[in-house]
Amino acid sequence: MSFGPFLLLAVLEGTVMAAVLALTSVGLSLVFGVMRVVNVAHGEFYMLGAILAWFVTYYLPFPPALAWVAALIIAPLVVAAIAALADTFVLKRLNYAPEATIVATIGLLYMVQQAALTIYGPDARPVAAPFEWRIQLPWFGYSGYKLFVVGAAGVILAAVWLFMTRSTAGLVMRATQIDRDTAQCFGINVDRVYAGTFALGAALAAAAAVLIVPIQQAHYLMGHDPLLLSFIVVIIGGLGSIRGTLVAALVIGLSDGIISMFFSPTLAKIIATLLVALVLVFRPQGLFGARA
Amino acid sequence: MAAVIEAQGLTRHFGGLRAVDGVDFRLEQGEIHGLIGPNGAGKTTFVSLLSGRTTAQSGRILLNGEDITHLPAYTRVRRGIAYTFQITSVYPRLTVFDNIALAAQSRGAADLAPRVRAVLHRVGLDQDERTLAGALSYGHQRLLELGMGLALEPLVLILDEPTQGLAAGEIAGFSALIRSLVPKMTILLIEHNMDVVMELADRITVLAAGQVLAVGTSDEIRRNRAVQDAYLGVDHAVG
Amino acid sequence: MTESVKVWSLHLGVLALVFAAQYVLPPYHATNLARIMVLAVFAMGYNIAFGYTGLLSLGHALFFAAGFYGMGLPIGLLDWAPVPALILGLIAGGVLAGLVGVLALRTAGVSFMIVTLMFAQAGYLTLLYLNTWTGGDEGFVVDRAARVIAGNDLSLDGTRFVAAFGLFAAAMVGCLWLVRSPFGRVMVAMRENEERSRMLGYDPFRIKLIALVLSGIYAGAAGAAYGLLFGYVGASFATIQYSILPMLYVLLGGAGTVLGPFLGAVLMFYLVDITSGYTDAYLFVVGAALVGLVLFAPRGILGNLRERFAPWLP
């Protein structure tokens, strides 16, 4: 394949990656923005989403398309419920003290991951795509489902954006983000806002996983990479800034896809992790965020 | 007399607020110097500039003739400018002994225990050596805070509202203790309690809106029309 | 009995008991104990940073791994003798901690945690990337011939126990001395109130950097010793798991206590050892222990003991 089509393929792959990454990262960013909680278990919510998608599509006697749609609804809801429980029984009881919550979410990470190992097992299992359709380009064929993923991620993100800016619940969340104590004085039930935010963040990760699972297989260790990448995105985008997160997801998703085509993925990851560390040290407001 | 600390044209603005605006100031060796002014006059910002907790935007600070404007706070402490906090800031989970020792060993670790005990004796906390600082009464915590300042063996001790929240009986003891520190040390005293300032201070600087309104002895300050208008009258009326 | 006598007799007594254990324990448990002692040295180092100075790092695996490779690479590639290789491993831990500290200590709290995590992750990936020399994921075996110091073969159970004990004893005495020294008091002051300490004339950056370097030296020494005693060097020791492990030991035993890291290491090691006999998912125990500790016993076992009965415990 000559260079032009090769680059086009890289850009396509990068766009798919960016779309899924944006969903996962916005979830992480939302939780940090509203609750000031760094959720190290975020990748495990993603993994849970993928595994639940496998369970749903495997056990529901529906045709693939319908089963997958069911998974897209059921998996995020179940994961959201688990997250809300984790918030109520663990994070809330720590008063959201930043360092204690990180340690606790590390603990949750291990617990969720190992529970998945016990229940789901160590194998990677595929989930059938809701439809098979290839777009034939002059140089290569490309999966239509992958393009659908980009569109679906866009729709979900737009829905989140509408929810945050137009709905009362979104307004309440943003009010709590700006000033927790004042929000409480105005009669906002901060406990419920926090549980809801944590659930929403986890649900977004789970939704991202249901989108990706027909492309990658479901595995109990699959949460590591999304966690690392969404950390990178959220930090470079500016902690807690949704807009910065989206821009960063696009840039990193695309560049990661393209760089991985030409360089060793390990080298790309080394550079990315060092970049995150240096951004936090020298430009804590992120590369794309406004100065706090 | 020689100036221990001299500030020239010291300025610090926060956005549009001119917290400290071109202040000239001399602290003479061995004096107790009162710093007063209405709320928001810039007293705390001014001493933060002297102690290095805030950096100056322009102007110079000299310690015994040496320019210390750009030295970090901890170096200034080592050079002899000690600052005791307005809000009691002891280490509540450490013992009284450790609190004083932390200050004392900043001057060197030799003979630590006897030096700590000497300070404890001076502020009257001999009996509380093993007590956790957080378990002390508020008045005793203020004494401990003062003791930490003393243990630094500073040239200049900046006391930020040391008598705030103390009972009348405690204030008398506190005043006597402060008076006993000069002329070996030099004291810069920020104080809201006018009786304490008027009684203790050799000279008083009045700040208003970030600028020096007047400097003089307590009598001169009392008689100063501008000060009466801007501050004293109002303050006395309100209490 | 003065406090000093009490403190030293307790700690030397524990050391004597641990030393004597080799004559009582069956070989399997004696080997475990040797392993635990080395891991406890790592955790003591973690405790210097976290327990005493308040630096919650998520990157100590990097300093631990620096010990492994600082020791293992010169032996494997340059045929170094074990003693200088051990020393190089120890230094490597300290130097890396210093480098990370210079940058990471410009941040605090959550940012400090993430920055240390990222540096450690970059270190781990670098080990994978340079797999020509490091052996990557598979690592490499330290030649048995290179594990003999002055005629003592460290691959034998008895010698290994004594060597591990030597390091453990030195580390514990060093730690006890450090935290009871004036510098130890300043470390605690940084943990308790950095701003106040600054106004007592201490440079927080310098104090924290020194504490982190000391902590890195402990981690490096533990890594180098582990590699030499058990004959294996691998990138898996640089994974995040090995940053969490010492934190878990310290939290369980009691942060800011000299004996806490060892106590935590013993308990956690056997907890994992026993559960892994029943299930693959033994890391579940680690997770549950972390959550349980931060929720119900953030001071750990010895921390609670100190609070209720023994305020003199260092």
PDB file of N, CA, C and O in Angstrom, chain B residues 51 53 73-74 77-78 83-85 89 91 93-94 97-98 101-103 105-106 109 112 130 145 148 152, chain C residues 3 181-186 188-204 206 299:
ATOM      1  N   SER B  51       8.158  39.003  56.016  1.00  0.00           N
ATOM      2  CA  SER B  51       8.571  37.645  56.377  1.00  0.00           C
ATOM      3  C   SER B  51       8.789  36.783  55.147  1.00  0.00           C
ATOM      4  O   SER B  51       9.337  35.698  55.249  1.00  0.00           O
ATOM      5  N   ARG B  53       6.350  35.593  53.090  1.00  0.00           N
ATOM      6  CA  ARG B  53       5.243  34.708  52.709  1.00  0.00           C
ATOM      7  C   ARG B  53       4.592  35.211  51.435  1.00  0.00           C
ATOM      8  O   ARG B  53       3.944  34.468  50.719  1.00  0.00           O
ATOM      9  N   ALA B  73      11.055  32.726  52.131  1.00  0.00           N
ATOM     10  CA  ALA B  73      10.653  32.894  53.529  1.00  0.00           C
ATOM     11  C   ALA B  73      11.552  32.124  54.486  1.00  0.00           C
ATOM     12  O   ALA B  73      11.985  32.654  55.511  1.00  0.00           O
ATOM     13  N   TYR B  74      11.847  30.838  54.147  1.00  0.00           N
ATOM     14  CA  TYR B  74      12.596  30.047  55.126  1.00  0.00           C
ATOM     15  C   TYR B  74      14.003  30.585  55.341  1.00  0.00           C
ATOM     16  O   TYR B  74      14.553  30.482  56.426  1.00  0.00           O
ATOM     17  N   VAL B  77      13.756  33.447  57.757  1.00  0.00           N
ATOM     18  CA  VAL B  77      13.623  32.963  59.131  1.00  0.00           C
ATOM     19  C   VAL B  77      15.005  32.643  59.687  1.00  0.00           C
ATOM     20  O   VAL B  77      15.353  33.024  60.800  1.00  0.00           O
ATOM     21  N   ARG B  78      15.831  32.003  58.868  1.00  0.00           N
ATOM     22  CA  ARG B  78      17.177  31.642  59.331  1.00  0.00           C
ATOM     23  C   ARG B  78      18.044  32.873  59.545  1.00  0.00           C
ATOM     24  O   ARG B  78      18.922  32.872  60.397  1.00  0.00           O
ATOM     25  N   TYR B  83       8.149  34.811  62.533  1.00  0.00           N
ATOM     26  CA  TYR B  83       6.760  35.247  62.375  1.00  0.00           C
ATOM     27  C   TYR B  83       5.875  34.307  63.172  1.00  0.00           C
ATOM     28  O   TYR B  83       5.959  33.092  63.015  1.00  0.00           O
ATOM     29  N   THR B  84       5.068  34.850  64.060  1.00  0.00           N
ATOM     30  CA  THR B  84       4.100  33.979  64.745  1.00  0.00           C
ATOM     31  C   THR B  84       2.728  34.248  64.166  1.00  0.00           C
ATOM     32  O   THR B  84       2.357  35.387  63.912  1.00  0.00           O
ATOM     33  N   PHE B  85       2.006  33.162  63.962  1.00  0.00           N
ATOM     34  CA  PHE B  85       0.779  33.239  63.177  1.00  0.00           C
ATOM     35  C   PHE B  85      -0.374  33.867  63.958  1.00  0.00           C
ATOM     36  O   PHE B  85      -0.476  33.715  65.169  1.00  0.00           O
ATOM     37  N   SER B  89      -0.992  28.292  65.070  1.00  0.00           N
ATOM     38  CA  SER B  89      -0.550  27.314  64.087  1.00  0.00           C
ATOM     39  C   SER B  89       0.547  26.451  64.688  1.00  0.00           C
ATOM     40  O   SER B  89       1.659  26.421  64.210  1.00  0.00           O
ATOM     41  N   TYR B  91       1.726  22.464  65.895  1.00  0.00           N
ATOM     42  CA  TYR B  91       1.486  21.126  65.359  1.00  0.00           C
ATOM     43  C   TYR B  91       0.662  20.351  66.381  1.00  0.00           C
ATOM     44  O   TYR B  91       1.210  19.855  67.364  1.00  0.00           O
ATOM     45  N   ARG B  93      -0.673  17.469  66.624  1.00  0.00           N
ATOM     46  CA  ARG B  93      -0.481  16.041  66.893  1.00  0.00           C
ATOM     47  C   ARG B  93       0.931  15.732  67.403  1.00  0.00           C
ATOM     48  O   ARG B  93       1.286  14.584  67.590  1.00  0.00           O
ATOM     49  N   LEU B  94       1.736  16.788  67.600  1.00  0.00           N
ATOM     50  CA  LEU B  94       3.067  16.586  68.185  1.00  0.00           C
ATOM     51  C   LEU B  94       3.063  17.116  69.617  1.00  0.00           C
ATOM     52  O   LEU B  94       2.236  17.941  69.990  1.00  0.00           O
ATOM     53  N   PHE B  97       6.990  19.562  73.579  1.00  0.00           N
ATOM     54  CA  PHE B  97       8.447  19.523  73.443  1.00  0.00           C
ATOM     55  C   PHE B  97       8.847  19.543  71.968  1.00  0.00           C
ATOM     56  O   PHE B  97       9.686  20.336  71.545  1.00  0.00           O
ATOM     57  N   ASP B  98       8.220  18.685  71.164  1.00  0.00           N
ATOM     58  CA  ASP B  98       8.582  18.609  69.749  1.00  0.00           C
ATOM     59  C   ASP B  98       8.282  19.913  69.014  1.00  0.00           C
ATOM     60  O   ASP B  98       9.029  20.321  68.132  1.00  0.00           O
ATOM     61  N   ALA B 101      11.046  22.129  69.935  1.00  0.00           N
ATOM     62  CA  ALA B 101      12.302  21.594  69.411  1.00  0.00           C
ATOM     63  C   ALA B 101      12.427  21.876  67.915  1.00  0.00           C
ATOM     64  O   ALA B 101      13.514  22.172  67.418  1.00  0.00           O
ATOM     65  N   LEU B 102      11.309  21.795  67.194  1.00  0.00           N
ATOM     66  CA  LEU B 102      11.351  22.060  65.756  1.00  0.00           C
ATOM     67  C   LEU B 102      11.840  23.472  65.478  1.00  0.00           C
ATOM     68  O   LEU B 102      12.603  23.703  64.546  1.00  0.00           O
ATOM     69  N   ALA B 103      11.390  24.406  66.323  1.00  0.00           N
ATOM     70  CA  ALA B 103      11.865  25.775  66.143  1.00  0.00           C
ATOM     71  C   ALA B 103      13.329  25.872  66.576  1.00  0.00           C
ATOM     72  O   ALA B 103      14.165  26.415  65.857  1.00  0.00           O
ATOM     73  N   GLN B 105      15.757  23.637  66.819  1.00  0.00           N
ATOM     74  CA  GLN B 105      16.787  22.956  66.031  1.00  0.00           C
ATOM     75  C   GLN B 105      17.001  23.618  64.685  1.00  0.00           C
ATOM     76  O   GLN B 105      17.959  23.315  63.979  1.00  0.00           O
ATOM     77  N   SER B 106      16.113  24.535  64.331  1.00  0.00           N
ATOM     78  CA  SER B 106      16.320  25.328  63.135  1.00  0.00           C
ATOM     79  C   SER B 106      17.582  26.188  63.290  1.00  0.00           C
ATOM     80  O   SER B 106      18.199  26.589  62.316  1.00  0.00           O
ATOM     81  N   ALA B 109      21.339  21.803  66.148  1.00  0.00           N
ATOM     82  CA  ALA B 109      20.826  20.724  66.985  1.00  0.00           C
ATOM     83  C   ALA B 109      21.618  20.559  68.290  1.00  0.00           C
ATOM     84  O   ALA B 109      21.281  19.703  69.106  1.00  0.00           O
ATOM     85  N   LEU B 112      20.062  20.538  72.345  1.00  0.00           N
ATOM     86  CA  LEU B 112      18.671  20.808  72.005  1.00  0.00           C
ATOM     87  C   LEU B 112      17.764  20.781  73.231  1.00  0.00           C
ATOM     88  O   LEU B 112      17.040  21.751  73.492  1.00  0.00           O
ATOM     89  N   ARG B 130       5.263  16.759  77.675  1.00  0.00           N
ATOM     90  CA  ARG B 130       4.831  15.553  76.964  1.00  0.00           C
ATOM     91  C   ARG B 130       3.393  15.643  76.443  1.00  0.00           C
ATOM     92  O   ARG B 130       2.886  14.701  75.849  1.00  0.00           O
ATOM     93  N   GLU B 145       2.891  29.002  70.726  1.00  0.00           N
ATOM     94  CA  GLU B 145       3.202  29.687  69.467  1.00  0.00           C
ATOM     95  C   GLU B 145       4.292  30.741  69.704  1.00  0.00           C
ATOM     96  O   GLU B 145       5.254  30.840  68.940  1.00  0.00           O
ATOM     97  N   MET B 148       7.584  29.102  70.238  1.00  0.00           N
ATOM     98  CA  MET B 148       8.231  28.678  68.990  1.00  0.00           C
ATOM     99  C   MET B 148       8.959  29.853  68.361  1.00  0.00           C
ATOM    100  O   MET B 148      10.071  29.706  67.825  1.00  0.00           O
ATOM    101  N   LEU B 152      13.364  30.293  68.025  1.00  0.00           N
ATOM    102  CA  LEU B 152      14.094  30.588  66.790  1.00  0.00           C
ATOM    103  C   LEU B 152      15.215  31.585  67.050  1.00  0.00           C
ATOM    104  O   LEU B 152      16.018  31.862  66.160  1.00  0.00           O
TER     105      LEU B 152
ATOM    106  N   GLU C   3      12.586   6.254  78.079  1.00  0.00           N
ATOM    107  CA  GLU C   3      11.898   5.985  76.834  1.00  0.00           C
ATOM    108  C   GLU C   3      12.844   5.384  75.799  1.00  0.00           C
ATOM    109  O   GLU C   3      12.505   4.439  75.093  1.00  0.00           O
ATOM    110  N   SER C 181      15.850  11.170  65.077  1.00  0.00           N
ATOM    111  CA  SER C 181      16.836  12.242  64.949  1.00  0.00           C
ATOM    112  C   SER C 181      16.116  13.568  64.718  1.00  0.00           C
ATOM    113  O   SER C 181      14.933  13.590  64.392  1.00  0.00           O
ATOM    114  N   PRO C 182      16.838  14.681  64.879  1.00  0.00           N
ATOM    115  CA  PRO C 182      16.212  15.980  64.578  1.00  0.00           C
ATOM    116  C   PRO C 182      15.667  16.034  63.154  1.00  0.00           C
ATOM    117  O   PRO C 182      14.593  16.592  62.926  1.00  0.00           O
ATOM    118  N   PHE C 183      16.373  15.417  62.212  1.00  0.00           N
ATOM    119  CA  PHE C 183      15.863  15.464  60.846  1.00  0.00           C
ATOM    120  C   PHE C 183      14.526  14.722  60.735  1.00  0.00           C
ATOM    121  O   PHE C 183      13.618  15.164  60.023  1.00  0.00           O
ATOM    122  N   GLY C 184      14.419  13.602  61.448  1.00  0.00           N
ATOM    123  CA  GLY C 184      13.160  12.854  61.444  1.00  0.00           C
ATOM    124  C   GLY C 184      12.010  13.720  61.942  1.00  0.00           C
ATOM    125  O   GLY C 184      10.890  13.655  61.430  1.00  0.00           O
ATOM    126  N   ARG C 185      12.299  14.541  62.954  1.00  0.00           N
ATOM    127  CA  ARG C 185      11.272  15.431  63.482  1.00  0.00           C
ATOM    128  C   ARG C 185      10.829  16.426  62.414  1.00  0.00           C
ATOM    129  O   ARG C 185       9.637  16.726  62.280  1.00  0.00           O
ATOM    130  N   VAL C 186      11.783  16.917  61.623  1.00  0.00           N
ATOM    131  CA  VAL C 186      11.432  17.880  60.566  1.00  0.00           C
ATOM    132  C   VAL C 186      10.611  17.191  59.475  1.00  0.00           C
ATOM    133  O   VAL C 186       9.684  17.783  58.919  1.00  0.00           O
ATOM    134  N   VAL C 188       8.472  14.806  59.913  1.00  0.00           N
ATOM    135  CA  VAL C 188       7.105  14.745  60.440  1.00  0.00           C
ATOM    136  C   VAL C 188       6.450  16.122  60.374  1.00  0.00           C
ATOM    137  O   VAL C 188       5.268  16.255  60.049  1.00  0.00           O
ATOM    138  N   ALA C 189       7.241  17.160  60.647  1.00  0.00           N
ATOM    139  CA  ALA C 189       6.695  18.522  60.588  1.00  0.00           C
ATOM    140  C   ALA C 189       6.188  18.841  59.186  1.00  0.00           C
ATOM    141  O   ALA C 189       5.156  19.492  59.022  1.00  0.00           O
ATOM    142  N   MET C 190       6.879  18.357  58.162  1.00  0.00           N
ATOM    143  CA  MET C 190       6.425  18.571  56.784  1.00  0.00           C
ATOM    144  C   MET C 190       5.087  17.889  56.551  1.00  0.00           C
ATOM    145  O   MET C 190       4.217  18.413  55.875  1.00  0.00           O
ATOM    146  N   ARG C 191       4.967  16.683  57.097  1.00  0.00           N
ATOM    147  CA  ARG C 191       3.705  15.949  56.949  1.00  0.00           C
ATOM    148  C   ARG C 191       2.576  16.695  57.643  1.00  0.00           C
ATOM    149  O   ARG C 191       1.480  16.828  57.102  1.00  0.00           O
ATOM    150  N   GLU C 192       2.861  17.209  58.836  1.00  0.00           N
ATOM    151  CA  GLU C 192       1.794  17.790  59.646  1.00  0.00           C
ATOM    152  C   GLU C 192       1.378  19.169  59.148  1.00  0.00           C
ATOM    153  O   GLU C 192       0.200  19.498  59.162  1.00  0.00           O
ATOM    154  N   ASN C 193       2.338  20.012  58.779  1.00  0.00           N
ATOM    155  CA  ASN C 193       1.987  21.367  58.353  1.00  0.00           C
ATOM    156  C   ASN C 193       3.173  22.002  57.632  1.00  0.00           C
ATOM    157  O   ASN C 193       4.087  22.537  58.250  1.00  0.00           O
ATOM    158  N   GLU C 194       3.109  21.942  56.320  1.00  0.00           N
ATOM    159  CA  GLU C 194       4.242  22.406  55.526  1.00  0.00           C
ATOM    160  C   GLU C 194       4.465  23.913  55.675  1.00  0.00           C
ATOM    161  O   GLU C 194       5.596  24.375  55.810  1.00  0.00           O
ATOM    162  N   GLU C 195       3.375  24.671  55.679  1.00  0.00           N
ATOM    163  CA  GLU C 195       3.498  26.118  55.721  1.00  0.00           C
ATOM    164  C   GLU C 195       4.125  26.567  57.046  1.00  0.00           C
ATOM    165  O   GLU C 195       4.987  27.437  57.083  1.00  0.00           O
ATOM    166  N   ARG C 196       3.694  25.951  58.143  1.00  0.00           N
ATOM    167  CA  ARG C 196       4.259  26.313  59.436  1.00  0.00           C
ATOM    168  C   ARG C 196       5.748  25.988  59.460  1.00  0.00           C
ATOM    169  O   ARG C 196       6.553  26.758  59.982  1.00  0.00           O
ATOM    170  N   SER C 197       6.111  24.847  58.884  1.00  0.00           N
ATOM    171  CA  SER C 197       7.510  24.421  58.900  1.00  0.00           C
ATOM    172  C   SER C 197       8.371  25.393  58.098  1.00  0.00           C
ATOM    173  O   SER C 197       9.504  25.672  58.465  1.00  0.00           O
ATOM    174  N   ARG C 198       7.811  25.880  57.017  1.00  0.00           N
ATOM    175  CA  ARG C 198       8.544  26.870  56.226  1.00  0.00           C
ATOM    176  C   ARG C 198       8.864  28.081  57.095  1.00  0.00           C
ATOM    177  O   ARG C 198       9.968  28.609  57.060  1.00  0.00           O
ATOM    178  N   MET C 199       7.881  28.488  57.906  1.00  0.00           N
ATOM    179  CA  MET C 199       8.084  29.664  58.742  1.00  0.00           C
ATOM    180  C   MET C 199       8.898  29.350  59.998  1.00  0.00           C
ATOM    181  O   MET C 199       9.059  30.193  60.864  1.00  0.00           O
ATOM    182  N   LEU C 200       9.382  28.129  60.120  1.00  0.00           N
ATOM    183  CA  LEU C 200      10.373  27.823  61.150  1.00  0.00           C
ATOM    184  C   LEU C 200      11.757  27.717  60.515  1.00  0.00           C
ATOM    185  O   LEU C 200      12.718  27.292  61.154  1.00  0.00           O
ATOM    186  N   GLY C 201      11.859  28.076  59.251  1.00  0.00           N
ATOM    187  CA  GLY C 201      13.167  28.136  58.617  1.00  0.00           C
ATOM    188  C   GLY C 201      13.545  26.907  57.810  1.00  0.00           C
ATOM    189  O   GLY C 201      14.722  26.728  57.494  1.00  0.00           O
ATOM    190  N   TYR C 202      12.568  26.044  57.509  1.00  0.00           N
ATOM    191  CA  TYR C 202      12.908  24.854  56.734  1.00  0.00           C
ATOM    192  C   TYR C 202      12.427  24.999  55.300  1.00  0.00           C
ATOM    193  O   TYR C 202      11.313  25.471  55.054  1.00  0.00           O
ATOM    194  N   ASP C 203      13.261  24.534  54.374  1.00  0.00           N
ATOM    195  CA  ASP C 203      12.907  24.568  52.967  1.00  0.00           C
ATOM    196  C   ASP C 203      12.148  23.275  52.653  1.00  0.00           C
ATOM    197  O   ASP C 203      12.754  22.204  52.601  1.00  0.00           O
ATOM    198  N   PRO C 204      10.833  23.353  52.476  1.00  0.00           N
ATOM    199  CA  PRO C 204      10.051  22.118  52.288  1.00  0.00           C
ATOM    200  C   PRO C 204      10.559  21.265  51.132  1.00  0.00           C
ATOM    201  O   PRO C 204      10.632  20.041  51.237  1.00  0.00           O
ATOM    202  N   ARG C 206      13.546  20.939  49.911  1.00  0.00           N
ATOM    203  CA  ARG C 206      14.801  20.250  50.247  1.00  0.00           C
ATOM    204  C   ARG C 206      14.537  19.083  51.199  1.00  0.00           C
ATOM    205  O   ARG C 206      15.026  17.972  50.987  1.00  0.00           O
ATOM    206  N   ARG C 299      -5.127   4.315  60.368  1.00  0.00           N
ATOM    207  CA  ARG C 299      -3.846   4.397  61.075  1.00  0.00           C
ATOM    208  C   ARG C 299      -3.133   3.052  61.138  1.00  0.00           C
ATOM    209  O   ARG C 299      -2.005   2.978  61.601  1.00  0.00           O
TER     210      ARG C 299
END
